[in-house]
Amino acid sequence: MCDPDSQQELWKTYQSIAFHAPQTPDAEAFAILTAFNPRSQPLSEKENQSRNAQLENAMTQQGVRYWPMNGGAPDGSWYEPGFAVALEKDEAIALAQQWEQNAIYWVEADTLWLLPVLMSECSPQSLNVRFSSLFNVVTP
């Protein structure tokens, strides 16, 4: 959880999530991250798309396995394009830190976790839900 005087509301918002992608990630464990809206500060669509393209290029150059994945509100009112990334947990956190992300999602054994990256006052939290129950395959 988080320090009640800091970013508790933002952390709570991150706990209500759904995911959409063209295919299910082919990995035992993976992170879900984006380069959109660093530190949860809104950028223009053009800036966000450019950041995600840079992140994708960097992962391709480094030989990282990844799959496109959108994460957003369960009611569909907002979403951010991102990636499911087959990295070790510490590597995924370091990558998200490079892209100034407050947190990432971690999936292991179909269990969904919310992990702090820049929100150091927060603790890793199991969302007590199966990733597969929040994931929908969508055709592009």
Backbone as a printed PyTorch tensor [residue, N CA C, xyz], in Angstrom:
tensor([[[  0.8380,  -1.1840,   0.0000],
         [  0.0000,   0.0000,   0.0000],
         [  0.8840,   1.2500,   0.0000]],

        [[  0.2720,   2.4120,   0.1130],
         [  1.0070,   3.6740,   0.0280],
         [  0.8250,   4.5080,   1.2770]],

        [[  1.7310,   5.4650,   1.4320],
         [  1.6100,   6.4770,   2.4630],
         [  0.3220,   7.2660,   2.1980]],

        [[ -0.5980,   7.3270,   3.1730],
         [ -1.8900,   7.9800,   2.9260],
         [ -1.7810,   9.4530,   2.5500]],

        [[ -0.6720,  10.0970,   2.9070],
         [ -0.5290,  11.5180,   2.5940],
         [  0.0560,  11.7720,   1.2110]],

        [[  0.3870,  10.7180,   0.4810],
         [  1.0520,  10.9590,  -0.7990],
         [  0.1520,  10.5890,  -1.9750]],

        [[  0.4570,   9.4830,  -2.6390],
         [ -0.2150,   9.1760,  -3.9000],
         [ -1.1710,   7.9930,  -3.7850]],

        [[ -1.8290,   7.8710,  -2.6570],
         [ -2.7120,   6.7360,  -2.4270],
         [ -3.8360,   6.6510,  -3.4680]],

        [[ -4.4170,   7.7700,  -3.8400],
         [ -5.5150,   7.7490,  -4.8220],
         [ -5.0340,   7.2530,  -6.1800]],

        [[ -3.8520,   7.6970,  -6.5810],
         [ -3.2880,   7.2450,  -7.8520],
         [ -3.0230,   5.7450,  -7.8010]],

        [[ -2.4480,   5.2740,  -6.7090],
         [ -2.1780,   3.8390,  -6.5340],
         [ -3.4740,   3.0400,  -6.5980]],

        [[ -4.5220,   3.5670,  -5.9940],
         [ -5.8300,   2.9030,  -6.0160],
         [ -6.3730,   2.8360,  -7.4520]],

        [[ -6.1660,   3.8980,  -8.2070],
         [ -6.6040,   3.9230,  -9.6100],
         [ -5.9160,   2.8230, -10.4060]],

        [[ -4.6280,   2.6230, -10.1510],
         [ -3.8750,   1.5870, -10.8660],
         [ -4.4150,   0.1830, -10.5910]],

        [[ -5.1250,   0.0020,  -9.4910],
         [ -5.6200,  -1.3190,  -9.1090],
         [ -6.8450,  -1.7520,  -9.9030]],

        [[ -7.5060,  -0.8300, -10.5680],
         [ -8.6850,  -1.1470, -11.3770],
         [ -8.2650,  -1.1140, -12.8400]],

        [[ -8.0770,  -2.2990, -13.4350],
         [ -7.4320,  -2.3740, -14.7500],
         [ -8.0080,  -3.5080, -15.5800]],

        [[ -7.9410,  -3.3580, -16.8680],
         [ -8.2560,  -4.4280, -17.8250],
         [ -7.2180,  -4.3410, -18.9380]],

        [[ -6.9970,  -5.4610, -19.6140],
         [ -5.9690,  -5.5160, -20.6570],
         [ -6.5540,  -6.0620, -21.9470]],

        [[ -6.0590,  -5.5390, -23.0720],
         [ -6.4840,  -5.9730, -24.4060],
         [ -5.2480,  -6.1000, -25.2800]],

        [[ -5.2110,  -7.1570, -26.0700],
         [ -4.0670,  -7.3650, -26.9580],
         [ -4.4670,  -8.3040, -28.0860]],

        [[ -3.7120,  -8.2740, -29.1980],
         [ -3.9950,  -9.1750, -30.3120],
         [ -3.7160, -10.6410, -29.9890]],

        [[ -2.8450, -10.9000, -28.9930],
         [ -2.5350, -12.2790, -28.6270],
         [ -2.0990, -12.3540, -27.1720]],

        [[ -2.2100, -13.5340, -26.6140],
         [ -1.7640, -13.7710, -25.2470],
         [ -0.2420, -13.8680, -25.2390]],

        [[  0.4140, -13.1880, -24.3050],
         [  1.8790, -13.2940, -24.2220],
         [  2.3220, -14.7410, -24.0120]],

        [[  3.3690, -15.1220, -24.7220],
         [  3.9180, -16.4750, -24.6440],
         [  5.1100, -16.4800, -23.6960]],

        [[  4.8180, -16.3000, -22.3950],
         [  5.8740, -16.2780, -21.3810],
         [  5.2710, -16.7170, -20.0540]],

        [[  6.0770, -17.3820, -19.2340],
         [  5.6260, -17.8350, -17.9100],
         [  5.3570, -16.6380, -16.9890]],

        [[  6.2290, -15.6460, -17.0820],
         [  6.0980, -14.4270, -16.2830],
         [  6.4620, -13.2520, -17.1740]],

        [[  5.7910, -12.1320, -16.9700],
         [  6.0660, -10.9520, -17.7860],
         [  5.5720,  -9.6940, -17.0830]],

        [[  6.1380,  -8.5710, -17.5040],
         [  5.7080,  -7.2590, -17.0300],
         [  4.8130,  -6.6330, -18.0760]],

        [[  3.9640,  -5.7370, -17.6360],
         [  3.1610,  -4.9290, -18.5500],
         [  3.5170,  -3.4840, -18.2540]],

        [[  4.0170,  -2.8130, -19.2940],
         [  4.4550,  -1.4270, -19.0950],
         [  4.2310,  -0.6170, -20.3590]],

        [[  4.3770,   0.6770, -20.2020],
         [  4.1850,   1.6220, -21.2820],
         [  5.2030,   2.7490, -21.1320]],

        [[  5.3340,   3.5600, -22.1560],
         [  6.1370,   4.7830, -22.0530],
         [  5.2280,   6.0080, -22.0110]],

        [[  3.9140,   5.7900, -22.0550],
         [  2.9470,   6.8900, -22.0200],
         [  3.0100,   7.6510, -20.6880]],

        [[  2.7160,   8.9290, -20.7640],
         [  2.4810,   9.7830, -19.6010],
         [  3.4560,   9.5460, -18.4440]],

        [[  4.7260,   9.9100, -18.6370],
         [  5.7130,   9.7010, -17.5820],
         [  5.2870,  10.3850, -16.2770]],

        [[  5.5060,   9.6610, -15.1800],
         [  5.1270,  10.1460, -13.8420],
         [  3.6500,  10.5250, -13.7690]],

        [[  2.8310,   9.8910, -14.6320],
         [  1.3830,  10.1540, -14.7130],
         [  1.0670,  11.5980, -15.0850]],

        [[  1.9890,  12.2370, -15.7840],
         [  1.7590,  13.5880, -16.2890],
         [  1.3390,  13.4810, -17.7510]],

        [[  0.1070,  13.8840, -18.0800],
         [ -0.3890,  13.7250, -19.4450],
         [  0.4630,  14.4450, -20.4850]],

        [[  0.7550,  13.7190, -21.5500],
         [  1.4220,  14.2830, -22.7160],
         [  0.4530,  14.2250, -23.8840]],

        [[  0.8090,  14.8840, -24.9760],
         [ -0.0300,  14.8210, -26.1720],
         [  0.0140,  13.4000, -26.7450]],

        [[ -0.9740,  13.0740, -27.5340],
         [ -1.0090,  11.7590, -28.1810],
         [  0.2500,  11.5450, -29.0180]],

        [[  0.6770,  12.5880, -29.7260],
         [  1.8720,  12.4960, -30.5630],
         [  3.1140,  12.1930, -29.7160]],

        [[  3.2770,  12.8990, -28.5950],
         [  4.4300,  12.6510, -27.7190],
         [  4.3880,  11.2340, -27.1470]],

        [[  3.2050,  10.8190, -26.7070],
         [  3.0710,   9.4720, -26.1410],
         [  3.3710,   8.3970, -27.1770]],

        [[  2.8550,   8.5510, -28.3830],
         [  3.1080,   7.5660, -29.4420],
         [  4.5990,   7.5150, -29.7750]],

        [[  5.2290,   8.6810, -29.7990],
         [  6.6640,   8.7370, -30.0760],
         [  7.4550,   8.0190, -28.9760]],

        [[  7.0880,   8.2510, -27.7260],
         [  7.7730,   7.5740, -26.6080],
         [  7.5980,   6.0590, -26.7010]],

        [[  6.3810,   5.6040, -26.9990],
         [  6.1590,   4.1540, -27.1000],
         [  6.9380,   3.5580, -28.2700]],

        [[  7.0350,   4.2870, -29.3750],
         [  7.8210,   3.8090, -30.5190],
         [  9.3040,   3.7190, -30.1460]],

        [[  9.7950,   4.6850, -29.3890],
         [ 11.1870,   4.6440, -28.9380],
         [ 11.4220,   3.4550, -28.0030]],

        [[ 10.4770,   3.2160, -27.1020],
         [ 10.5780,   2.0640, -26.2000],
         [ 10.5890,   0.7680, -27.0110]],

        [[  9.6920,   0.6640, -27.9810],
         [  9.6360,  -0.5380, -28.8130],
         [ 10.9380,  -0.7340, -29.5830]],

        [[ 11.4820,   0.3360, -30.1520],
         [ 12.7520,   0.2430, -30.8740],
         [ 13.8820,  -0.2150, -29.9550]],

        [[ 13.9240,   0.3310, -28.7440],
         [ 14.9650,  -0.0430, -27.7900],
         [ 14.8510,  -1.5240, -27.4320]],

        [[ 13.6280,  -2.0160, -27.2130],
         [ 13.4490,  -3.4320, -26.8710],
         [ 13.8400,  -4.3280, -28.0410]],

        [[ 13.4970,  -3.9100, -29.2570],
         [ 13.8620,  -4.6830, -30.4470],
         [ 15.3830,  -4.7620, -30.5720]],

        [[ 16.0620,  -3.6400, -30.4110],
         [ 17.5280,  -3.6080, -30.5100],
         [ 18.1960,  -4.4560, -29.4370]],

        [[ 17.5730,  -4.5430, -28.2630],
         [ 18.1500,  -5.3180, -27.1550],
         [ 17.7350,  -6.7920, -27.2000]],

        [[ 16.9040,  -7.1530, -28.1760],
         [ 16.4770,  -8.5390, -28.3070],
         [ 15.4740,  -8.9840, -27.2480]],

        [[ 14.7400,  -8.0340, -26.6910],
         [ 13.7340,  -8.3370, -25.6750],
         [ 12.4610,  -8.8400, -26.3650]],

        [[ 11.9120,  -9.9470, -25.8500],
         [ 10.6270, -10.4300, -26.3780],
         [  9.5040,  -9.5900, -25.7780]],

        [[  8.5990,  -9.1150, -26.6300],
         [  7.4780,  -8.2990, -26.1570],
         [  6.2790,  -8.4990, -27.0730]],

        [[  5.1120,  -8.1210, -26.5560],
         [  3.8640,  -8.2140, -27.2930],
         [  3.0910,  -6.9250, -27.0390]],

        [[  2.4730,  -6.3340, -28.0660],
         [  1.6390,  -5.1480, -27.8310],
         [  0.5110,  -5.4900, -26.8530]],

        [[  0.2290,  -4.5630, -25.9440],
         [ -0.8550,  -4.7670, -24.9900],
         [ -1.3430,  -3.4160, -24.4930]],

        [[ -2.6480,  -3.2270, -24.5170],
         [ -3.2500,  -2.0210, -23.9610],
         [ -3.7270,  -2.3080, -22.5520]],

        [[ -3.5450,  -1.3480, -21.6770],
         [ -4.0880,  -1.4320, -20.3260],
         [ -4.9490,  -0.2150, -20.0780]],

        [[ -6.0630,  -0.4130, -19.3770],
         [ -6.9270,   0.7320, -19.1220],
         [ -8.0730,   0.4120, -18.2000]],

        [[ -8.9780,   1.3410, -18.1080],
         [-10.1430,   1.2080, -17.2270],
         [-11.0230,   0.0460, -17.6880]],

        [[-11.5410,  -0.7300, -16.7420],
         [-12.4150,  -1.8430, -17.1040],
         [-13.6360,  -1.4130, -17.9280]],

        [[-14.1210,  -0.1720, -17.7380],
         [-15.2850,   0.2930, -18.4930],
         [-14.9140,   0.8530, -19.8620]],

        [[-13.6150,   0.8370, -20.2030],
         [-13.1730,   1.3030, -21.5130],
         [-13.0690,   2.8150, -21.6430]],

        [[-13.2350,   3.5600, -20.5470],
         [-13.2210,   5.0210, -20.6260],
         [-11.8420,   5.5960, -20.9410]],

        [[-10.7670,   4.8430, -20.6940],
         [ -9.4160,   5.2630, -21.0680],
         [ -8.5370,   4.0310, -21.1960]],

        [[ -7.4940,   4.1600, -21.9520],
         [ -6.4920,   3.0960, -22.0500],
         [ -5.1720,   3.7020, -22.4950]],

        [[ -4.1060,   2.9640, -22.2320],
         [ -2.7840,   3.3440, -22.7040],
         [ -2.1730,   2.1700, -23.4330]],

        [[ -1.7200,   2.3700, -24.6650],
         [ -0.9880,   1.3220, -25.3450],
         [  0.3330,   1.0560, -24.6310]],

        [[  0.7080,  -0.1940, -24.5870],
         [  1.9600,  -0.5750, -23.9720],
         [  2.3830,  -1.9420, -24.4600]],

        [[  3.0970,  -2.6440, -23.5990],
         [  3.6840,  -3.9190, -23.9980],
         [  3.7050,  -4.8900, -22.8270]],

        [[  3.4960,  -6.1500, -23.1490],
         [  3.8340,  -7.2340, -22.2340],
         [  5.2760,  -7.5780, -22.5680]],

        [[  6.1340,  -7.6350, -21.5610],
         [  7.5720,  -7.7340, -21.7850],
         [  8.1390,  -8.9240, -21.0200]],

        [[  8.8060,  -9.8220, -21.7420],
         [  9.4030, -11.0110, -21.1270],
         [ 10.7960, -10.6720, -20.6000]],

        [[ 10.8270, -10.1260, -19.4020],
         [ 12.0780,  -9.7920, -18.7190],
         [ 11.9760, -10.2980, -17.2840]],

        [[ 13.1220, -10.3840, -16.6150],
         [ 13.0960, -10.6440, -15.1760],
         [ 12.4560,  -9.4290, -14.4990]],

        [[ 11.8680,  -9.6560, -13.3410],
         [ 11.1610,  -8.5860, -12.6430],
         [ 12.0420,  -7.3510, -12.4350]],

        [[ 13.2570,  -7.5330, -11.9490],
         [ 14.1490,  -6.3960, -11.6970],
         [ 14.5050,  -5.6530, -12.9880]],

        [[ 14.6750,  -6.3950, -14.0680],
         [ 14.9710,  -5.7660, -15.3640],
         [ 13.7780,  -4.9590, -15.8550]],

        [[ 12.5770,  -5.4850, -15.6590],
         [ 11.3670,  -4.7710, -16.0780],
         [ 11.1910,  -3.4860, -15.2710]],

        [[ 11.4580,  -3.5530, -13.9800],
         [ 11.3650,  -2.3570, -13.1370],
         [ 12.3910,  -1.3180, -13.5900]],

        [[ 13.6100,  -1.7540, -13.8880],
         [ 14.6420,  -0.8310, -14.3620],
         [ 14.2390,  -0.1840, -15.6910]],

        [[ 13.6480,  -0.9700, -16.5870],
         [ 13.1920,  -0.4310, -17.8710],
         [ 12.0910,   0.6110, -17.6470]],

        [[ 11.1370,   0.2910, -16.7900],
         [ 10.0550,   1.2400, -16.4970],
         [ 10.6030,   2.5100, -15.8440]],

        [[ 11.6350,   2.3630, -15.0350],
         [ 12.2520,   3.5250, -14.3940],
         [ 12.8840,   4.4330, -15.4520]],

        [[ 13.5230,   3.8240, -16.4580],
         [ 14.1030,   4.6170, -17.5600],
         [ 13.0390,   5.4590, -18.2450]],

        [[ 11.8260,   4.9140, -18.3380],
         [ 10.7410,   5.6010, -19.0380],
         [  9.8360,   6.3590, -18.0780]],

        [[ 10.3160,   6.5550, -16.8400],
         [  9.6640,   7.3870, -15.8190],
         [  8.2330,   6.9530, -15.5070]],

        [[  8.0630,   5.6600, -15.3140],
         [  6.7450,   5.1240, -14.9780],
         [  6.6180,   4.9500, -13.4650]],

        [[  5.4570,   5.2850, -12.9400],
         [  5.2190,   5.1580, -11.4970],
         [  5.1550,   3.7040, -11.0490]],

        [[  4.6160,   2.8420, -11.9110],
         [  4.3980,   1.4440, -11.5330],
         [  4.2940,   0.5900, -12.7870]],

        [[  4.4040,  -0.7220, -12.5870],
         [  4.1650,  -1.6860, -13.6610],
         [  3.2710,  -2.7900, -13.1160]],

        [[  2.7190,  -3.5480, -14.0230],
         [  2.0060,  -4.7680, -13.6580],
         [  2.9520,  -5.9340, -13.8970]],

        [[  2.8720,  -6.9180, -13.0320],
         [  3.6840,  -8.1160, -13.1480],
         [  2.7440,  -9.3090, -13.1260]],

        [[  2.9200, -10.2180, -14.0820],
         [  2.0900, -11.4170, -14.1660],
         [  2.9940, -12.6280, -14.0030]],

        [[  2.6410, -13.4660, -13.0440],
         [  3.3790, -14.7040, -12.8070],
         [  2.3800, -15.7520, -12.3350]],

        [[  2.4040, -16.9170, -12.9910],
         [  1.4430, -17.9890, -12.6730],
         [  0.0130, -17.4530, -12.7410]],

        [[ -0.2560, -16.6180, -13.7260],
         [ -1.5660, -16.0230, -13.9810],
         [ -2.0490, -15.1110, -12.8540]],

        [[ -1.1660, -14.7490, -11.9230],
         [ -1.5250, -13.8290, -10.8460],
         [ -1.0180, -12.4370, -11.2010]],

        [[ -1.8700, -11.4350, -11.0130],
         [ -1.5470, -10.0550, -11.3620],
         [ -1.0720,  -9.2910, -10.1290]],

        [[  0.0850,  -8.6600, -10.2690],
         [  0.6810,  -7.8350,  -9.2280],
         [  0.8250,  -6.4140,  -9.7300]],

        [[  0.7540,  -5.4650,  -8.8200],
         [  1.0640,  -4.0670,  -9.0880],
         [  2.3610,  -3.7660,  -8.3450]],

        [[  3.3930,  -3.3680,  -9.0970],
         [  4.7090,  -3.1310,  -8.5100],
         [  5.0890,  -1.6580,  -8.6430]],

        [[  5.4990,  -1.0290,  -7.5480],
         [  5.9330,   0.3620,  -7.6430],
         [  7.2670,   0.4610,  -8.3840]],

        [[  7.4350,   1.5350,  -9.1080],
         [  8.6960,   1.8370,  -9.7740],
         [  9.2060,   3.1550,  -9.1960]],

        [[  8.5490,   4.2620,  -9.5230],
         [  8.9320,   5.5610,  -8.9660],
         [  8.1710,   5.8890,  -7.6780]],

        [[  7.1190,   5.1790,  -7.4000],
         [  6.3110,   5.4330,  -6.1960],
         [  6.9000,   4.6460,  -5.0230]],

        [[  8.0440,   5.1110,  -4.5360],
         [  8.8070,   4.3660,  -3.5360],
         [  8.0870,   4.2170,  -2.2040]],

        [[  7.0850,   5.0410,  -1.9480],
         [  6.3400,   4.9280,  -0.6990],
         [  5.2870,   3.8120,  -0.7430]],

        [[  5.1410,   3.1830,  -1.8910],
         [  4.1730,   2.0980,  -2.0640],
         [  4.8920,   0.7520,  -2.0160]],

        [[  4.1330,  -0.2860,  -1.7260],
         [  4.6770,  -1.6430,  -1.6530],
         [  4.0800,  -2.5010,  -2.7510]],

        [[  4.8230,  -3.5050,  -3.2210],
         [  4.2430,  -4.4410,  -4.1950],
         [  2.9350,  -5.0110,  -3.6480]],

        [[  1.9810,  -5.1560,  -4.5380],
         [  0.6670,  -5.5920,  -4.0940],
         [  0.0690,  -6.6000,  -5.0670]],

        [[ -0.3000,  -7.7580,  -4.5540],
         [ -1.0770,  -8.6930,  -5.3600],
         [ -2.4730,  -8.1110,  -5.5130]],

        [[ -2.9940,  -8.1280,  -6.7180],
         [ -4.3460,  -7.6180,  -6.9220],
         [ -5.3850,  -8.7090,  -6.6960]],

        [[ -4.9240,  -9.8860,  -6.2570],
         [ -5.8120, -10.9990,  -5.9080],
         [ -6.7960, -11.3300,  -7.0280]],

        [[ -6.2470, -11.3340,  -8.2320],
         [ -7.0810, -11.6510,  -9.3920],
         [ -6.2120, -12.3670, -10.4190]],

        [[ -6.8210, -13.2330, -11.1800],
         [ -6.1320, -13.9110, -12.2620],
         [ -6.0080, -12.9420, -13.4310]],

        [[ -4.8220, -12.8370, -13.9760],
         [ -4.6110, -11.9920, -15.1530],
         [ -5.5820, -12.3800, -16.2570]],

        [[ -5.7580, -13.6820, -16.4750],
         [ -6.6230, -14.1600, -17.5620],
         [ -8.0610, -13.6640, -17.4280]],

        [[ -8.4920, -13.3340, -16.2200],
         [ -9.8660, -12.8430, -16.0400],
         [ -9.9970, -11.3700, -16.4450]],

        [[ -8.8840, -10.6750, -16.6080],
         [ -8.8880,  -9.2650, -16.9790],
         [ -8.3560,  -9.0350, -18.3850]],

        [[ -8.0900, -10.1110, -19.1170],
         [ -7.4430, -10.0250, -20.4170],
         [ -8.4090, -10.4450, -21.5160]],

        [[ -8.4670,  -9.6510, -22.5650],
         [ -9.2620,  -9.9830, -23.7490],
         [ -8.3930,  -9.9070, -24.9930]],

        [[ -8.4970, -10.9250, -25.8210],
         [ -7.8120, -10.9070, -27.1080],
         [ -8.7020, -10.1140, -28.0710]],

        [[ -8.1010,  -9.1360, -28.7270],
         [ -8.8310,  -8.3250, -29.7130],
         [ -8.0920,  -8.3950, -31.0350]],

        [[ -8.8240,  -8.4290, -32.1050],
         [ -8.1940,  -8.4250, -33.4320],
         [ -7.9020,  -7.0010, -33.8440]],

        [[ -6.7010,  -6.7860, -34.3730],
         [ -6.3120,  -5.4200, -34.7550],
         [ -7.1460,  -4.8670, -35.8850]]])
